[in-house]
Short mmCIF file of C-alpha atoms in Angstrom, two decimals:
data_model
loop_
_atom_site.label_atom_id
_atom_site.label_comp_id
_atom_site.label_asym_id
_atom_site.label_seq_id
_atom_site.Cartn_x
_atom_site.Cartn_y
_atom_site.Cartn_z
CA UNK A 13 0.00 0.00 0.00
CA UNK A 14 1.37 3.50 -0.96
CA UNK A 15 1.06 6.10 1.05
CA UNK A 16 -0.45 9.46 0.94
CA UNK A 17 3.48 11.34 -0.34
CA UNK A 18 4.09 8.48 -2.85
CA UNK A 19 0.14 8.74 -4.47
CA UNK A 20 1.15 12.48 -4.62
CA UNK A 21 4.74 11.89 -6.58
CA UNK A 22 3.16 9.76 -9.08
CA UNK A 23 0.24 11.59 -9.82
CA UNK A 24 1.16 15.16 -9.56
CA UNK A 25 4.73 15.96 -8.68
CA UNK A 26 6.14 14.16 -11.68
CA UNK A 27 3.87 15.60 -14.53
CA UNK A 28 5.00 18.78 -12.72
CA UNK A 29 8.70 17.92 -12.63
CA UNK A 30 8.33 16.59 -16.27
CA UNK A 31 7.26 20.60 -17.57
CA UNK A 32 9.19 22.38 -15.09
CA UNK A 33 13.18 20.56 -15.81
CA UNK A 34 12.07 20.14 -19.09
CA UNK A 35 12.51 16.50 -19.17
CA UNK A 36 11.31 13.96 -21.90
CA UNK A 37 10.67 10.89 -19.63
CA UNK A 38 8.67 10.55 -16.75
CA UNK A 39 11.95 8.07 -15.48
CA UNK A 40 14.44 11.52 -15.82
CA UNK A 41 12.07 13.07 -13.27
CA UNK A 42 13.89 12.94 -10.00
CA UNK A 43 12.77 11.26 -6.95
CA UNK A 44 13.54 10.75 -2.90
CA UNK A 45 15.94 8.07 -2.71
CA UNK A 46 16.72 7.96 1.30
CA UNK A 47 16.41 9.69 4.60
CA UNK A 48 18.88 9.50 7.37
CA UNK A 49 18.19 11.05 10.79
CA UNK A 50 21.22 11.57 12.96
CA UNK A 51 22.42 12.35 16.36
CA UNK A 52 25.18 13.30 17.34
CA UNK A 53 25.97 12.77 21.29
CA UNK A 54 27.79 15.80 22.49
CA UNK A 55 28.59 16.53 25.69
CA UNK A 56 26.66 13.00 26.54
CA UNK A 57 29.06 10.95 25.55
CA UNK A 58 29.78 9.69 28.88
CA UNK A 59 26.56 8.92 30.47
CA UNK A 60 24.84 6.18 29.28
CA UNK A 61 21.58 6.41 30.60
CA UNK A 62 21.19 9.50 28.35
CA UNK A 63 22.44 7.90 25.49
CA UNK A 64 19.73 5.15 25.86
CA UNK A 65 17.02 7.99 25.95
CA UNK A 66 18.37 9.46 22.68
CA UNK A 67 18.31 6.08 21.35
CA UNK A 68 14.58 5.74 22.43
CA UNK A 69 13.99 9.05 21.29
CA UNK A 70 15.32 7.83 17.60
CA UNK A 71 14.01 4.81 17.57
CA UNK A 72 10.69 6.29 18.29
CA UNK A 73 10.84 9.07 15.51
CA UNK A 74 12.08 6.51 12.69
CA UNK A 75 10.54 3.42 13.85
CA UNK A 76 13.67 1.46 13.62
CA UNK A 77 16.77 0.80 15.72
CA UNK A 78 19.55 3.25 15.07
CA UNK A 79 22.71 1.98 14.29
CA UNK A 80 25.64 3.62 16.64
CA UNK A 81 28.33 5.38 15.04
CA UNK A 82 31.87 5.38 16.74
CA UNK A 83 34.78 7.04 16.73
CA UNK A 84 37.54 6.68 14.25
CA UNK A 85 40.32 7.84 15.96
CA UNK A 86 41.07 9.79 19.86
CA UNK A 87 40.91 13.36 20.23
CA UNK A 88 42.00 14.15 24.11
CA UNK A 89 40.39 17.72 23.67
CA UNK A 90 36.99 16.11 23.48
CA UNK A 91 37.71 13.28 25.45
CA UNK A 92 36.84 10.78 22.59
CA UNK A 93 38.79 7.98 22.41
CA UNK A 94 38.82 5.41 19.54
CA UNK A 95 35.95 3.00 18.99
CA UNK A 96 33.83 4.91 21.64
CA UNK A 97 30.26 5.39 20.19
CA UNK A 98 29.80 9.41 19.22
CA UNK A 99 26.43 9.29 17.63
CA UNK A 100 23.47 7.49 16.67
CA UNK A 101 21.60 7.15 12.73
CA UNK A 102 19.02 5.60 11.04
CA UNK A 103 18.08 5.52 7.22
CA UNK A 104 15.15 5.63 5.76
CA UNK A 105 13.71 4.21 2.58
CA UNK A 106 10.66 2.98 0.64
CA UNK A 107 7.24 3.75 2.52
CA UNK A 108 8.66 4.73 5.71
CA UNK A 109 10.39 7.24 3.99
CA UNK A 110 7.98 8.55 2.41
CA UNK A 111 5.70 7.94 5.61
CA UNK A 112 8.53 10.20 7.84
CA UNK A 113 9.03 12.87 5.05
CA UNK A 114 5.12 13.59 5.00
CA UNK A 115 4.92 13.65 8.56
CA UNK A 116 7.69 15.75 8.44
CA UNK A 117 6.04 18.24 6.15
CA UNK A 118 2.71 18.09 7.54
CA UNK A 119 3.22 17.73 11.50
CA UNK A 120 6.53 18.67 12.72
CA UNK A 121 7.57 21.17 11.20
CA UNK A 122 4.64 23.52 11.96
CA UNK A 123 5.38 22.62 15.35
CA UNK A 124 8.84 23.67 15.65
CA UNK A 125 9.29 26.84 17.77
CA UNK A 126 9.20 30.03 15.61
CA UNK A 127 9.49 28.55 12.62
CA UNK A 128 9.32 31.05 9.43
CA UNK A 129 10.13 28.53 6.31
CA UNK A 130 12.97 26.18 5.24
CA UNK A 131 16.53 27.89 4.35
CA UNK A 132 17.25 27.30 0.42
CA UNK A 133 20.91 27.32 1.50
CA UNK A 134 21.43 23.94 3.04
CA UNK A 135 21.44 22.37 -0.32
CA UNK A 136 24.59 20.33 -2.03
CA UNK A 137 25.49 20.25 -5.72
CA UNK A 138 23.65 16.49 -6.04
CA UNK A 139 20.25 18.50 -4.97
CA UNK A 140 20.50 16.41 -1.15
CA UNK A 141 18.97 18.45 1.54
CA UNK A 142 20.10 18.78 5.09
CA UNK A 143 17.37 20.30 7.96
CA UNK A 144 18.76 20.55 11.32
CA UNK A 145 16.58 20.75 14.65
CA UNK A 146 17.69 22.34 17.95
CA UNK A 147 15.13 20.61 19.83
CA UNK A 148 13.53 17.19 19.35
CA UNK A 149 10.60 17.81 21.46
CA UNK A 150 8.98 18.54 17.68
CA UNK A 151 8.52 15.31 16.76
CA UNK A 152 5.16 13.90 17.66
CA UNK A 153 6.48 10.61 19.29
CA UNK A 154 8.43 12.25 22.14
CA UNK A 155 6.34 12.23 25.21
CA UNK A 156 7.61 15.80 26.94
CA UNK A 157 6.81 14.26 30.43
CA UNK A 158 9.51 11.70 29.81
CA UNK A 159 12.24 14.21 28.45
CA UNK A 160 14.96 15.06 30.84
CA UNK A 161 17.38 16.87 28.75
CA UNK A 162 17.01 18.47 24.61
CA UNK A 163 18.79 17.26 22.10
CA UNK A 164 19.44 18.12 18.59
CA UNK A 165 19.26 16.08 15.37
CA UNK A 166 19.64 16.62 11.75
CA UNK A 167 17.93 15.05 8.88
CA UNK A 168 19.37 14.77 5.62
CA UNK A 169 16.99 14.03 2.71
CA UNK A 170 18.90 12.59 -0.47
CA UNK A 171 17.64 12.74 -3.76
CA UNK A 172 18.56 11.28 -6.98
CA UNK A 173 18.39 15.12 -9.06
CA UNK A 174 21.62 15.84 -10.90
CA UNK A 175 21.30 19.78 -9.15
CA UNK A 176 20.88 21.58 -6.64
CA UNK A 177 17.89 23.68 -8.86
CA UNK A 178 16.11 19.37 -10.06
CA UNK A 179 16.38 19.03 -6.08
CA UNK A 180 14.75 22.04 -4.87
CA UNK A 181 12.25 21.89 -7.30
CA UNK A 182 11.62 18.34 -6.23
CA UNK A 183 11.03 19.34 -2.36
CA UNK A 184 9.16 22.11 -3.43
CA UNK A 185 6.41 20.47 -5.57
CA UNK A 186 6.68 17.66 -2.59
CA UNK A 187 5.23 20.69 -0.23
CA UNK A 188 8.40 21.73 1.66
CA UNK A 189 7.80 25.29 3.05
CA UNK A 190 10.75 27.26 2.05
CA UNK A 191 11.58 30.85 2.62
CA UNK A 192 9.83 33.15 -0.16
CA UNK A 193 12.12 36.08 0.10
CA UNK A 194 15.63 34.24 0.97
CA UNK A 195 18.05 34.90 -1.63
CA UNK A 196 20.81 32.41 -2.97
#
């Protein structure tokens, strides 16, 4: 079963995408290929019981485990040593990506705190996009009663357009709100 995004690709985004880039086949047209959400642990590196929250926390946004990322080398400065787990990720694809990219769009972003539109600037030259959020309390599926501390995360939506103009106009005709007046 598709859901609501993916109806809304096929049926109107593409045709869109097809007169807009100027393409001759609906296949050129381009599309969402993955979402990864990330966290990076900070200044909670060391306590665990934290890190298990943020886990939660991710696990409960995605809906699947996140896979740790450690540490490729030591850095004394930040008291990182090598192998020690820094961060946490999941990726996204297929329906649940869709299904977390509309409930991006629909839900969570209207509920971040004085929120005034999407910044055109955080795209690459492969037309990837990269959305980063102070606060995870955003999210629907955190319960604020069981928050002890905020964290931040960052979600990076790839896309298979060949620019950064094929990607924008993808996430726009998807229903991102992006700034009207920002300029490049």
């Amino acid at each position: 079963m598709e859901s609501r995004l993916q109806k809304k690709y096929k049926t109107e985004v593409v045709p869109a995408l097809k007169e807009r880039l100027g393409l001759r086949n609906v296949m050129q047209a381009p599309k969402l290929t993955k979402v990864v959400i990330n966290v990076g642990y900070g200044r909670f590196v060391k306590e665990t019981a934290l890190i298990d929250v943020i886990d939660g926390t991710l696990k409960a946004i995605s809906g699947q485990k996140p896979v740790h990322n450690k540490s490729r080398k030591s850095i004394s400065n930040f008291k990182i040593r090598e192998g020690m787990n820094i961060g946490a990720s999941v990726t996204l694809r297929g329906k649940k990506m869709y299904d977390f990219v509309d409930k991006l769009i629909s839900i969570t972003l209207p509920r971040v705190r004085d929120f005034r539109g999407l910044s055109r600037k955080s795209f690459d030259q492969r037309g990837n996009y990269c959305v980063g959020f102070k606060e995870h309390n955003a999210f629907p599926e955190v319960k604020i009663e069981s928050m002890d501390k905020l964290h931040g995360l960052e979600v990076v939506i790839g896309a298979s357009a060949k620019s950064k103009e094929a990607g924008m106009a993808l996430l726009e005709q998807l229903g991102f709100p992006f700034k009207t007046n920002e300029k490049e």
